[in-house]
């Protein structure tokens, strides 16, 4: 018994000793893990990606290098499970602690310390996993960029790209139309909807505000749910609300429809350029993206031509009582929705961007599309026998968290989770363009986009306003003055226009079935006169006296009688509502449309030159050079003292500055990687619309006051933009990131 007791006591002492040794070993291992994690974190943050890539173990990628330097993923994806996994074993090999090793039994007095050590180890492990994933993802992206360029070279440039060119051109054309719609219909809509000056100003700016929101939202979504799908949604919203805006009667409803229409079309520019660039090889990208810009010019020409052909024809209208009116300008709004509808129909026949699929791990879908591109081009070139030789394409490691709600979750809960996850993904992607890697580029691009947009949109709206101002001055110089005239028993049944009558006396006169335009009667007497079926615009009676005068079916409302006396005078059946101005403004309307047509057409030479030289002289030289020449051309504005001179200067400025815009679009596409491209482009385009609103508001406030301030603002902004553009990296000759 004594021997057995001593044996049990010895065995107990041995077990306690082993436990104590294990406890001490566990603490030492925890300290070692913490020091290892800190060392790894410091090393990772200090070393460059190049060094990281050199030190990275190629065995983590289950593939073999291809001839073009990229990686083709082999069929043994399950090999990842056979390799070392930090997430399954919990430690690195250097820690010398293996899965299943005895680590002691936690005691109550050591639970707190053990918990702290465990949390530290878990955080270190999470950091190592995240760092490794980011490194692998970046390496995957660089390998994919090289291989994707080689695949595009094999696919060639041909029928498929040209088909996509015209399809996306329709979407870009719809954007160009949207800019001009409100400006063209405003002179007619202001009479139709009784718009005040503040309401007219808001209607003119609401499209830019909508496009600003749309560019940011749709640009972010296109990087998450796809270029094609997002573009279809945005164009559908644009076409639907453009259609509704043609029929709504009230100002508020029309304003809302144009806002929603602007939100829809706002996604066109950032998505179209990103989408098309991902089907273009390196040597074709700059040129063909510049050719694509021509559709924005075509959109402006289309809008000008349709306005010219439709709006002045007031016979193209009908009304149901006084409550519903459908005038010719509403027909014009309806016609302007056609490019967007055509773009939707054509886009349904085109595939998604294969680069987007590869960035999101969808290998098979991307391969099928690239094979379609290859086969389409080869058949069109007369080589149907050529086979698409690529079998496996590199895909990028995914880092998205999957949320499994189970089969029992309600549909609204699933949608809420999906939308919430999508929002966080978009927001995280937006924050990524301000990460240290892209921060300087983003800030520089923001400055260039803002300066370009501020000067361009400010001047392009200031030019027509200056032309209108010069027209008014010229019209006022032809005003006829009549003083102290006496007219008795005369019937006026012809148009009275641009006249001033002072101290006149009119006795038993009849004003019937006539139109008064810019007529002013001052200190005059009307006795026993008869006014019937009068339509007036800019007509006023100041300090006049009306005795025994009858007004029947006229629009000579009380506000047109300024400080006038009415003695035994009667108003019967006054015209109600805000009527359209008469065809008297037809010549002015034609001039506005003609000026817009010329200004838009003038960018054609600039488009051609920029397309031919973009890949020869580079994006930065094109951007900076065009900005400098545009800056110099601003000083010629001081010589614009006539209508013809202003039109010529408008054409000159537009033709020169378009090259800057083309270079800026190409540069924006190439500076950001595929998973952030439309997000960055959408944000910069939204900033562009904000700058446009500021430029328009500031420049137009100086119309008729001074030319010096607009010239100074425009030239200063263009000079700053050209200087900053030279600080950006050149992207000519580089693969698409």
XYZ file of C-alpha atoms in Angstrom:
737
model
C 0.000 0.000 0.000
C 2.809 2.379 0.863
C 4.405 1.655 -2.489
C 1.122 2.299 -4.247
C 0.625 5.586 -2.403
C 4.098 6.732 -3.199
C 3.514 5.772 -6.840
C 0.292 7.786 -7.001
C 1.928 10.804 -5.286
C 4.827 10.684 -7.730
C 2.486 10.384 -10.670
C 0.485 13.407 -9.452
C 3.666 15.440 -9.015
C 4.715 14.477 -12.547
C 1.368 15.579 -14.034
C 1.443 18.889 -12.161
C 4.978 19.500 -13.323
C 4.021 18.772 -16.912
C 1.106 21.162 -16.655
C 3.342 23.901 -15.226
C 5.845 23.377 -18.033
C 3.056 23.567 -20.611
C 1.727 26.771 -19.034
C 5.133 28.443 -19.176
C 5.593 27.240 -22.780
C 2.214 28.682 -23.719
C 3.106 32.115 -22.325
C 6.444 32.112 -24.127
C 4.770 31.105 -27.371
C 2.201 33.920 -27.010
C 4.976 36.467 -26.550
C 6.800 35.030 -29.558
C 3.674 35.246 -31.696
C 3.126 38.890 -30.723
C 6.721 39.820 -31.510
C 6.518 37.954 -34.816
C 3.296 39.704 -35.794
C 4.713 43.153 -34.944
C 7.844 42.417 -36.900
C 5.821 41.238 -39.892
C 3.569 44.293 -39.763
C 6.533 46.681 -39.676
C 8.271 44.827 -42.488
C 5.122 44.769 -44.629
C 4.420 48.460 -44.280
C 8.000 49.478 -45.025
C 8.898 47.329 -47.978
C 7.706 48.133 -51.486
C 5.385 45.945 -53.461
C 8.219 45.001 -55.750
C 10.171 43.547 -52.881
C 7.042 41.855 -51.587
C 6.485 40.300 -55.005
C 10.055 39.035 -55.148
C 9.807 37.449 -51.710
C 6.355 35.954 -52.304
C 6.309 32.187 -52.674
C 5.104 31.221 -56.133
C 3.809 27.950 -54.750
C 0.764 29.801 -53.402
C -0.467 30.135 -56.982
C -1.636 26.886 -58.461
C -0.477 27.695 -61.959
C 2.418 27.866 -64.336
C 3.825 30.899 -66.115
C 2.567 31.483 -69.648
C 4.559 32.609 -72.629
C 3.376 36.179 -72.263
C 4.467 36.458 -68.675
C 1.017 35.957 -67.172
C -0.280 32.898 -65.362
C -2.665 30.289 -66.623
C -4.549 28.701 -63.765
C -4.367 24.898 -63.927
C -7.086 22.471 -62.986
C -5.649 21.598 -59.587
C -7.361 24.317 -57.600
C -7.812 21.817 -54.809
C -4.053 22.014 -54.209
C -4.724 25.071 -52.092
C -6.217 22.736 -49.518
C -3.050 20.635 -49.416
C -0.762 23.570 -48.755
C -0.036 25.251 -45.458
C -2.983 27.245 -44.084
C -2.666 29.686 -41.248
C -6.392 29.747 -40.813
C -6.593 25.981 -40.111
C -3.490 25.473 -38.007
C -3.536 28.841 -36.288
C 0.258 29.435 -36.419
C 3.151 29.883 -38.804
C 5.669 27.100 -39.201
C 8.293 29.270 -37.529
C 6.276 29.290 -34.312
C 6.917 25.557 -33.866
C 3.467 25.002 -32.414
C 1.408 22.438 -34.309
C -2.235 21.610 -34.488
C -3.307 19.230 -31.727
C -0.275 19.904 -29.520
C -1.007 19.821 -25.812
C -1.051 23.399 -24.500
C -2.202 22.923 -20.939
C -5.578 23.190 -19.231
C -6.741 26.772 -18.562
C -7.287 27.591 -14.890
C -9.551 30.189 -13.339
C -6.660 32.365 -12.193
C -5.023 32.366 -15.625
C -8.127 32.763 -17.781
C -7.822 36.538 -18.104
C -4.213 36.494 -19.169
C -4.851 33.637 -21.545
C -7.758 35.551 -23.108
C -5.555 38.577 -23.723
C -2.855 36.438 -25.262
C -5.447 34.671 -27.415
C -6.917 37.982 -28.641
C -3.458 39.276 -29.499
C -2.672 36.134 -31.422
C -6.018 36.267 -33.253
C -5.460 39.905 -34.268
C -1.963 39.135 -35.466
C -3.248 36.163 -37.425
C -6.033 38.266 -38.981
C -3.506 40.923 -39.994
C -1.269 38.300 -41.558
C -4.190 36.820 -43.474
C -5.390 40.221 -44.711
C -1.894 41.289 -45.724
C -1.332 38.052 -47.567
C -4.678 38.303 -49.334
C -4.020 41.889 -50.413
C -0.585 40.965 -51.675
C -1.897 37.978 -53.576
C -4.745 40.025 -55.015
C -2.405 42.738 -56.250
C -0.096 40.190 -57.777
C -3.074 38.524 -59.444
C -4.171 41.875 -60.869
C -0.755 42.616 -62.340
C -0.479 39.159 -63.849
C -4.017 39.452 -65.230
C -3.217 42.855 -66.781
C -0.286 41.414 -68.713
C -2.128 38.298 -69.834
C -5.299 40.229 -70.704
C -3.313 42.526 -72.992
C -1.856 39.513 -74.771
C -5.347 38.023 -75.179
C -6.681 41.263 -76.682
C -3.769 41.229 -79.101
C -4.764 37.719 -80.161
C -8.434 38.718 -80.500
C -7.487 41.652 -82.725
C -9.424 44.830 -83.437
C -12.303 44.481 -85.823
C -16.020 43.979 -86.244
C -16.785 43.369 -82.569
C -15.097 46.569 -81.366
C -16.729 48.633 -84.102
C -20.153 47.225 -83.241
C -19.620 48.051 -79.582
C -18.347 51.471 -80.658
C -21.676 52.406 -82.253
C -23.734 50.878 -79.427
C -21.883 52.799 -76.717
C -21.848 55.838 -78.990
C -25.648 55.974 -78.740
C -25.373 56.098 -74.943
C -22.827 58.907 -75.168
C -25.039 60.674 -77.707
C -27.905 60.557 -75.195
C -25.669 62.363 -72.700
C -24.898 65.086 -75.227
C -28.606 65.532 -75.979
C -29.475 65.839 -72.288
C -27.208 68.861 -71.848
C -29.078 70.846 -74.523
C -32.719 69.853 -73.924
C -33.633 72.251 -71.129
C -31.778 75.175 -72.685
C -33.702 74.781 -75.936
C -37.172 74.356 -74.402
C -36.823 76.981 -71.684
C -38.043 79.973 -73.776
C -41.230 78.064 -74.609
C -41.651 76.228 -71.301
C -41.388 79.422 -69.267
C -44.544 80.739 -70.933
C -46.290 77.386 -70.809
C -45.708 76.889 -67.081
C -45.604 80.517 -65.891
C -41.985 80.321 -64.764
C -40.410 83.062 -62.709
C -36.735 83.961 -63.091
C -35.652 81.829 -60.078
C -37.647 78.884 -61.423
C -36.005 79.238 -64.821
C -32.582 79.278 -63.206
C -33.342 76.153 -61.167
C -34.646 74.342 -64.241
C -31.455 75.184 -66.087
C -29.234 73.809 -63.300
C -31.281 70.800 -62.225
C -29.960 68.630 -65.051
C -26.362 69.189 -63.923
C -27.286 68.365 -60.332
C -28.979 65.153 -61.446
C -26.010 64.160 -63.604
C -23.682 64.856 -60.689
C -25.583 62.418 -58.445
C -25.949 59.871 -61.235
C -22.251 59.872 -62.147
C -21.236 59.120 -58.551
C -23.894 56.445 -57.924
C -23.727 54.576 -61.229
C -19.941 54.804 -61.382
C -19.672 53.089 -57.997
C -22.232 50.422 -58.867
C -20.580 49.589 -62.204
C -17.492 48.317 -60.369
C -19.646 45.980 -58.278
C -22.510 44.697 -60.447
C -21.033 45.161 -63.926
C -20.672 47.806 -66.625
C -23.403 46.539 -68.952
C -26.034 45.948 -66.294
C -25.474 49.316 -64.640
C -25.549 51.148 -67.959
C -28.838 49.457 -68.886
C -30.395 50.515 -65.579
C -29.189 54.110 -65.835
C -30.320 54.530 -69.454
C -33.710 53.011 -68.614
C -34.239 55.564 -65.847
C -33.211 58.344 -68.215
C -35.565 57.294 -71.011
C -38.553 56.681 -68.714
C -38.393 60.049 -66.974
C -37.548 61.891 -70.197
C -40.738 60.403 -71.640
C -42.795 61.450 -68.608
C -41.366 64.984 -68.659
C -42.856 65.435 -72.113
C -46.393 65.034 -70.759
C -46.428 66.426 -67.201
C -47.992 69.887 -66.895
C -46.827 71.370 -63.607
C -43.471 72.979 -62.942
C -42.644 70.800 -59.925
C -43.419 67.541 -61.724
C -41.447 68.658 -64.791
C -38.529 69.645 -62.564
C -38.577 66.258 -60.834
C -38.686 64.356 -64.132
C -35.742 66.284 -65.545
C -33.823 65.704 -62.296
C -34.478 61.954 -62.454
C -33.625 61.942 -66.153
C -30.320 63.632 -65.349
C -29.584 61.101 -62.607
C -30.103 58.313 -65.134
C -27.909 59.743 -67.875
C -25.207 60.685 -65.357
C -23.803 57.159 -65.512
C -23.269 57.271 -69.257
C -19.833 58.906 -69.512
C -17.961 57.050 -66.714
C -19.366 53.644 -67.702
C -19.118 54.019 -71.487
C -15.425 54.931 -71.520
C -14.487 52.269 -68.959
C -16.581 49.632 -70.724
C -15.123 50.322 -74.164
C -11.525 50.598 -72.948
C -11.662 47.025 -71.631
C -12.146 45.706 -75.165
C -9.280 47.755 -76.665
C -5.653 46.715 -76.982
C -2.908 49.061 -75.864
C -2.025 50.541 -79.268
C -5.695 51.221 -80.138
C -6.992 52.578 -76.839
C -6.188 56.285 -77.023
C -7.256 56.688 -80.633
C -10.547 54.827 -80.435
C -11.624 56.344 -77.125
C -11.116 59.724 -78.803
C -13.213 58.626 -81.765
C -15.908 57.613 -79.292
C -16.021 61.200 -77.997
C -17.423 62.273 -81.357
C -20.814 60.874 -80.372
C -21.152 63.565 -77.718
C -20.775 66.085 -80.541
C -23.321 64.157 -82.609
C -25.736 64.350 -79.680
C -25.427 68.142 -79.621
C -25.961 68.356 -83.377
C -29.000 66.074 -83.125
C -30.539 68.209 -80.356
C -29.922 71.451 -82.277
C -31.365 70.065 -85.507
C -34.473 68.649 -83.795
C -35.079 71.906 -81.937
C -34.684 73.838 -85.166
C -37.148 71.556 -86.951
C -39.779 71.117 -84.223
C -40.026 73.859 -81.593
C -40.883 76.875 -83.841
C -43.773 74.920 -85.404
C -46.461 75.810 -82.897
C -49.076 74.128 -85.075
C -47.726 70.789 -83.830
C -49.748 71.056 -80.641
C -53.107 70.349 -79.114
C -54.871 71.121 -75.866
C -57.781 69.796 -73.877
C -59.383 72.831 -72.320
C -57.095 75.074 -70.318
C -55.886 72.269 -68.050
C -53.814 70.216 -70.495
C -51.580 71.615 -73.214
C -49.158 69.737 -75.447
C -47.117 72.182 -77.474
C -44.331 71.599 -79.953
C -41.560 71.887 -77.382
C -42.981 68.784 -75.690
C -42.668 66.923 -78.987
C -39.010 67.954 -79.015
C -38.503 66.578 -75.478
C -40.058 63.296 -76.576
C -37.815 63.050 -79.640
C -34.739 63.699 -77.505
C -35.401 60.475 -75.576
C -34.928 58.368 -78.703
C -31.088 58.020 -78.511
C -31.382 56.609 -75.003
C -34.069 54.125 -76.072
C -31.974 53.083 -79.084
C -28.922 52.603 -76.850
C -30.895 50.314 -74.517
C -32.122 48.187 -77.413
C -28.642 47.845 -78.907
C -26.903 47.245 -75.573
C -29.012 44.175 -74.851
C -27.183 42.413 -77.689
C -23.707 43.108 -76.270
C -21.871 41.111 -73.565
C -20.514 42.233 -70.222
C -16.893 43.349 -69.963
C -14.709 40.217 -69.638
C -12.228 42.223 -67.585
C -14.943 42.848 -65.013
C -15.680 39.120 -64.853
C -12.007 38.232 -64.379
C -11.604 40.830 -61.647
C -14.517 39.173 -59.862
C -13.346 35.573 -60.270
C -15.770 34.576 -63.066
C -13.379 32.759 -65.344
C -15.746 30.811 -67.580
C -17.980 33.784 -68.398
C -14.972 35.920 -69.319
C -13.449 33.180 -71.473
C -16.677 32.776 -73.449
C -16.877 36.518 -74.171
C -13.235 36.765 -75.233
C -13.742 33.784 -77.516
C -16.765 35.569 -78.989
C -14.640 38.678 -79.622
C -11.916 36.581 -81.253
C -14.246 34.552 -83.458
C -16.277 37.596 -84.544
C -13.172 39.500 -85.607
C -11.531 36.529 -87.308
C -14.635 35.689 -89.324
C -14.985 39.321 -90.425
C -11.337 39.356 -91.528
C -11.701 36.159 -93.519
C -9.910 33.793 -91.107
C -12.714 31.638 -89.681
C -10.341 28.721 -89.213
C -8.255 30.476 -86.561
C -8.849 29.011 -83.110
C -8.878 30.912 -79.835
C -5.751 29.437 -78.259
C -6.253 30.644 -74.681
C -7.546 27.914 -72.390
C -7.138 29.255 -68.866
C -7.042 32.898 -67.788
C -5.788 34.328 -64.536
C -8.528 35.449 -62.135
C -8.170 37.721 -59.130
C -8.471 36.346 -55.608
C -11.740 37.484 -54.045
C -12.025 39.033 -50.587
C -15.800 39.485 -50.316
C -17.578 38.196 -47.243
C -20.518 35.919 -47.942
C -23.635 36.243 -45.782
C -25.767 33.111 -45.542
C -29.228 33.928 -44.214
C -30.585 30.429 -44.712
C -33.729 29.385 -46.492
C -36.044 30.616 -43.755
C -35.163 34.339 -44.040
C -37.842 36.675 -45.399
C -37.337 38.124 -48.872
C -37.226 41.706 -47.606
C -34.560 40.736 -45.087
C -32.473 39.178 -47.859
C -32.824 42.294 -49.984
C -31.947 44.523 -47.052
C -28.775 42.552 -46.402
C -27.868 42.539 -50.094
C -28.363 46.275 -50.466
C -26.505 46.986 -47.246
C -23.593 44.804 -48.350
C -23.566 46.433 -51.784
C -23.552 49.901 -50.228
C -20.592 49.054 -48.005
C -18.716 47.547 -50.955
C -19.278 50.664 -53.078
C -18.289 52.949 -50.224
C -15.157 50.919 -49.497
C -14.214 51.106 -53.173
C -14.704 54.879 -53.141
C -12.467 55.203 -50.082
C -9.838 53.106 -51.846
C -9.226 55.803 -54.495
C -8.033 58.025 -51.617
C -5.699 55.355 -50.225
C -1.987 56.251 -50.106
C -1.409 54.449 -53.403
C -3.879 56.619 -55.352
C -4.256 59.700 -53.165
C -1.887 61.991 -55.053
C -3.280 60.924 -58.425
C -6.863 61.461 -57.269
C -6.208 64.935 -55.876
C -4.375 65.986 -59.016
C -7.160 64.636 -61.237
C -9.754 66.430 -59.105
C -7.961 69.731 -59.662
C -7.652 69.189 -63.420
C -11.273 68.066 -63.846
C -12.556 70.987 -61.781
C -10.535 73.645 -63.597
C -11.434 72.271 -67.022
C -15.143 72.017 -66.260
C -15.348 75.398 -64.517
C -13.903 77.231 -67.507
C -15.484 75.160 -70.292
C -19.098 75.055 -69.088
C -18.916 78.593 -67.748
C -17.796 79.977 -71.108
C -20.031 77.801 -73.282
C -23.107 79.114 -71.438
C -21.706 82.650 -71.206
C -21.262 82.830 -74.999
C -24.981 82.359 -75.860
C -25.999 84.740 -73.092
C -23.635 87.351 -74.462
C -25.066 86.802 -77.930
C -28.589 87.323 -76.563
C -27.423 90.466 -74.804
C -25.933 91.826 -78.021
C -29.148 90.930 -79.845
C -31.183 92.862 -77.290
C -28.912 95.848 -77.634
C -29.212 95.734 -81.405
C -33.007 95.323 -81.156
C -33.268 98.246 -78.749
C -31.278 100.421 -81.136
C -34.057 99.964 -83.724
C -36.848 101.127 -81.424
C -39.194 103.735 -82.975
C -40.412 106.645 -80.858
C -43.697 108.553 -81.315
C -44.670 111.583 -79.272
C -47.920 113.556 -78.872
C -49.761 111.799 -81.674
C -53.565 112.019 -81.996
C -55.378 109.074 -83.550
C -59.168 108.947 -84.029
C -61.529 106.343 -85.546
C -58.722 104.056 -86.697
C -58.724 100.272 -86.642
C -55.401 98.586 -85.870
C -55.372 95.000 -87.104
C -51.662 94.522 -87.815
C -48.672 93.743 -85.646
C -47.277 96.522 -83.472
C -43.649 95.939 -82.542
C -40.701 97.671 -80.892
C -42.301 101.088 -80.479
C -42.575 103.696 -77.738
C -45.577 106.079 -77.772
C -45.507 109.064 -75.400
C -48.278 111.518 -74.565
C -50.534 110.147 -77.284
C -54.344 110.547 -77.508
C -56.493 107.761 -78.952
C -60.220 108.339 -79.426
C -62.710 105.712 -80.602
C -59.937 103.483 -81.957
C -60.112 99.705 -82.347
C -57.246 97.320 -81.667
C -58.416 93.965 -83.026
C -56.771 90.597 -83.774
C -53.264 91.863 -83.411
C -50.033 91.125 -81.649
C -48.096 93.615 -79.576
C -44.402 92.960 -79.134
C -42.163 95.196 -77.076
C -44.688 98.010 -77.105
C -44.669 100.806 -74.513
C -47.336 103.520 -74.093
C -46.427 106.309 -71.692
C -48.662 109.152 -70.397
C -51.271 108.388 -73.043
C -55.081 108.693 -73.124
C -57.433 105.997 -74.468
C -61.076 107.101 -74.698
C -63.922 104.894 -75.958
C -61.427 102.452 -77.417
C -61.958 98.752 -78.055
C -59.321 96.019 -77.534
C -60.206 92.545 -78.817
C -58.188 89.332 -79.188
C -54.840 90.854 -78.224
C -51.703 88.776 -77.681
C -48.852 90.709 -76.156
C -45.272 90.174 -75.056
C -43.089 92.666 -73.234
C -45.861 95.281 -73.602
C -46.719 97.863 -70.925
C -48.988 100.897 -70.437
C -47.322 103.354 -68.034
C -49.176 106.282 -66.451
C -52.012 105.933 -68.974
C -55.720 106.739 -68.596
C -58.511 104.539 -69.983
C -62.011 106.045 -70.254
C -65.018 103.930 -71.325
C -62.718 101.350 -72.872
C -63.565 97.671 -73.349
C -61.008 94.832 -73.187
C -62.355 91.575 -74.662
C -60.347 88.325 -74.867
C -56.976 89.952 -74.276
C -53.940 89.144 -72.178
C -53.527 92.783 -71.096
C -53.622 91.913 -67.436
C -53.461 94.426 -64.646
C -49.701 93.996 -64.200
C -49.235 95.412 -67.732
C -51.017 98.595 -66.674
C -48.402 100.363 -64.581
C -49.734 103.321 -62.532
C -52.651 103.628 -64.959
C -56.236 104.804 -64.309
C -59.332 102.883 -65.416
C -62.539 104.960 -65.655
C -65.729 103.119 -66.661
C -63.600 100.482 -68.375
C -64.344 96.766 -68.500
C -62.376 93.520 -68.938
C -64.318 90.569 -70.426
C -63.122 87.001 -71.044
C -59.477 87.601 -70.361
C -57.088 85.014 -71.760
C -56.090 82.631 -68.990
C -52.844 80.905 -68.227
C -49.399 81.505 -69.616
C -49.536 81.396 -73.388
C -46.624 80.607 -75.655
C -44.853 83.566 -77.080
C -45.795 84.217 -80.679
C -43.887 83.285 -83.794
C -42.321 86.708 -83.481
C -39.495 84.977 -81.617
C -39.010 82.543 -84.479
C -35.967 84.327 -85.858
C -34.340 84.497 -82.433
C -35.136 80.815 -81.847
C -33.556 79.854 -85.147
C -30.486 81.885 -84.222
C -30.121 80.119 -80.849
C -30.360 76.693 -82.465
C -28.032 77.707 -85.276
C -25.414 79.011 -82.836
C -25.572 75.805 -80.814
C -25.313 73.784 -84.002
C -22.203 75.684 -85.124
C -20.603 75.536 -81.680
C -21.099 71.774 -81.516
C -19.978 71.160 -85.074
C -16.829 73.210 -84.469
C -15.414 70.493 -82.201
C -15.150 68.088 -85.146
C -11.622 69.184 -86.196
C -10.435 68.985 -82.595
C -11.881 65.485 -82.279
C -10.123 64.308 -85.415
C -6.768 65.817 -84.463
C -6.873 64.429 -80.922
C -7.823 60.943 -82.157
C -4.959 60.838 -84.653
C -2.329 62.216 -82.258
C -3.414 60.760 -78.902
C -1.209 57.664 -79.155
C 1.620 59.529 -80.888
C 2.307 62.496 -78.614
C 0.806 61.110 -75.410
C -2.081 62.021 -73.158
C -0.293 64.614 -71.038
C 1.046 66.638 -73.959
C -2.371 66.601 -75.578
C -4.092 67.696 -72.363
C -1.604 70.391 -71.384
C -1.106 71.701 -74.927
C -4.812 72.017 -75.641
C -5.396 73.722 -72.281
C -2.652 76.280 -72.947
C -4.013 77.119 -76.420
C -7.546 77.389 -74.966
C -6.187 79.727 -72.304
C -4.624 81.940 -74.975
C -7.847 81.950 -76.994
C -9.707 83.350 -73.979
C -7.957 86.697 -74.420
C -9.582 87.113 -77.829
C -12.927 87.399 -76.037
C -12.240 91.062 -75.409
C -12.627 91.635 -79.160
C -16.080 90.046 -79.285
C -18.164 93.183 -79.687
C -20.588 91.821 -82.262
C -22.803 88.813 -82.670
C -20.751 87.299 -85.482
C -17.505 87.793 -83.548
C -18.911 85.983 -80.497
C -20.083 83.069 -82.631
C -16.625 82.773 -84.202
C -14.950 82.836 -80.771
C -17.364 80.213 -79.473
C -16.436 77.894 -82.341
C -12.721 78.543 -81.827
C -12.820 77.812 -78.105
C -14.904 74.659 -78.542
C -12.706 73.281 -81.303
C -9.537 73.723 -79.245
C -10.772 72.625 -75.831
C -12.304 69.335 -77.021
C -8.819 67.833 -77.336
C -8.284 68.454 -73.619
C -11.488 66.631 -72.762
C -10.579 63.655 -74.932
C -7.148 63.368 -73.339
C -8.642 63.725 -69.862
C -11.149 60.925 -70.503
C -8.422 58.574 -71.745
C -6.106 59.472 -68.873
C -8.818 58.855 -66.270
C -9.550 55.412 -67.694
C -5.891 54.378 -67.659
C -4.810 55.747 -64.272
C -7.047 53.531 -62.156
C -7.274 49.727 -61.945
C -10.273 47.870 -63.301
C -11.926 47.282 -59.933
C -11.889 51.038 -59.187
C -12.085 52.517 -62.683
C -15.747 53.511 -62.949
C -15.850 54.521 -59.277
C -13.023 57.001 -59.801
C -14.366 58.147 -63.177
C -17.852 58.618 -61.740
C -16.573 60.646 -58.802
C -14.455 62.883 -61.028
C -17.350 63.348 -63.445
C -19.623 64.282 -60.539
C -17.051 66.873 -59.485
C -17.068 68.084 -63.099
C -20.824 68.755 -62.946
C -20.442 70.598 -59.644
C -17.773 72.805 -61.208
C -20.108 73.352 -64.178
C -22.862 74.637 -61.900
C -20.440 77.034 -60.200
C -18.965 78.203 -63.506
C -22.359 78.832 -65.092
C -23.634 80.720 -62.043
C -20.562 82.935 -61.801
C -19.967 83.638 -65.496
C -23.576 84.468 -66.401
C -23.810 86.962 -63.555
C -21.367 89.215 -65.430
C -23.293 89.290 -68.722
C -23.772 92.910 -69.753
C -21.507 94.117 -66.921
C -17.940 93.247 -67.842
C -15.948 90.775 -69.895
C -12.792 91.044 -67.827
C -13.919 88.835 -64.963
C -15.053 85.849 -67.093
C -11.868 86.103 -69.175
C -9.707 86.196 -66.047
C -11.511 83.280 -64.390
C -11.458 81.091 -67.514
C -7.831 81.751 -68.424
C -6.684 81.292 -64.824
C -8.499 77.972 -64.452
C -7.158 76.670 -67.774
C -3.600 77.729 -66.935
C -3.789 75.978 -63.557
C -5.235 72.874 -65.180
C -2.495 72.679 -67.814
C 0.227 73.084 -65.157
C -1.220 70.371 -62.928
C -1.746 68.048 -65.889
C 2.014 67.894 -66.447
C 2.431 66.525 -62.919
C 0.347 63.450 -63.707
C 1.950 60.178 -64.857
C 1.925 59.419 -68.567
C -0.081 56.298 -69.422
C 0.716 55.946 -73.126
C 2.092 52.517 -73.973
C 1.006 50.925 -70.690
C -1.283 47.955 -70.250
C -4.687 48.619 -68.718
C -4.209 48.283 -64.968
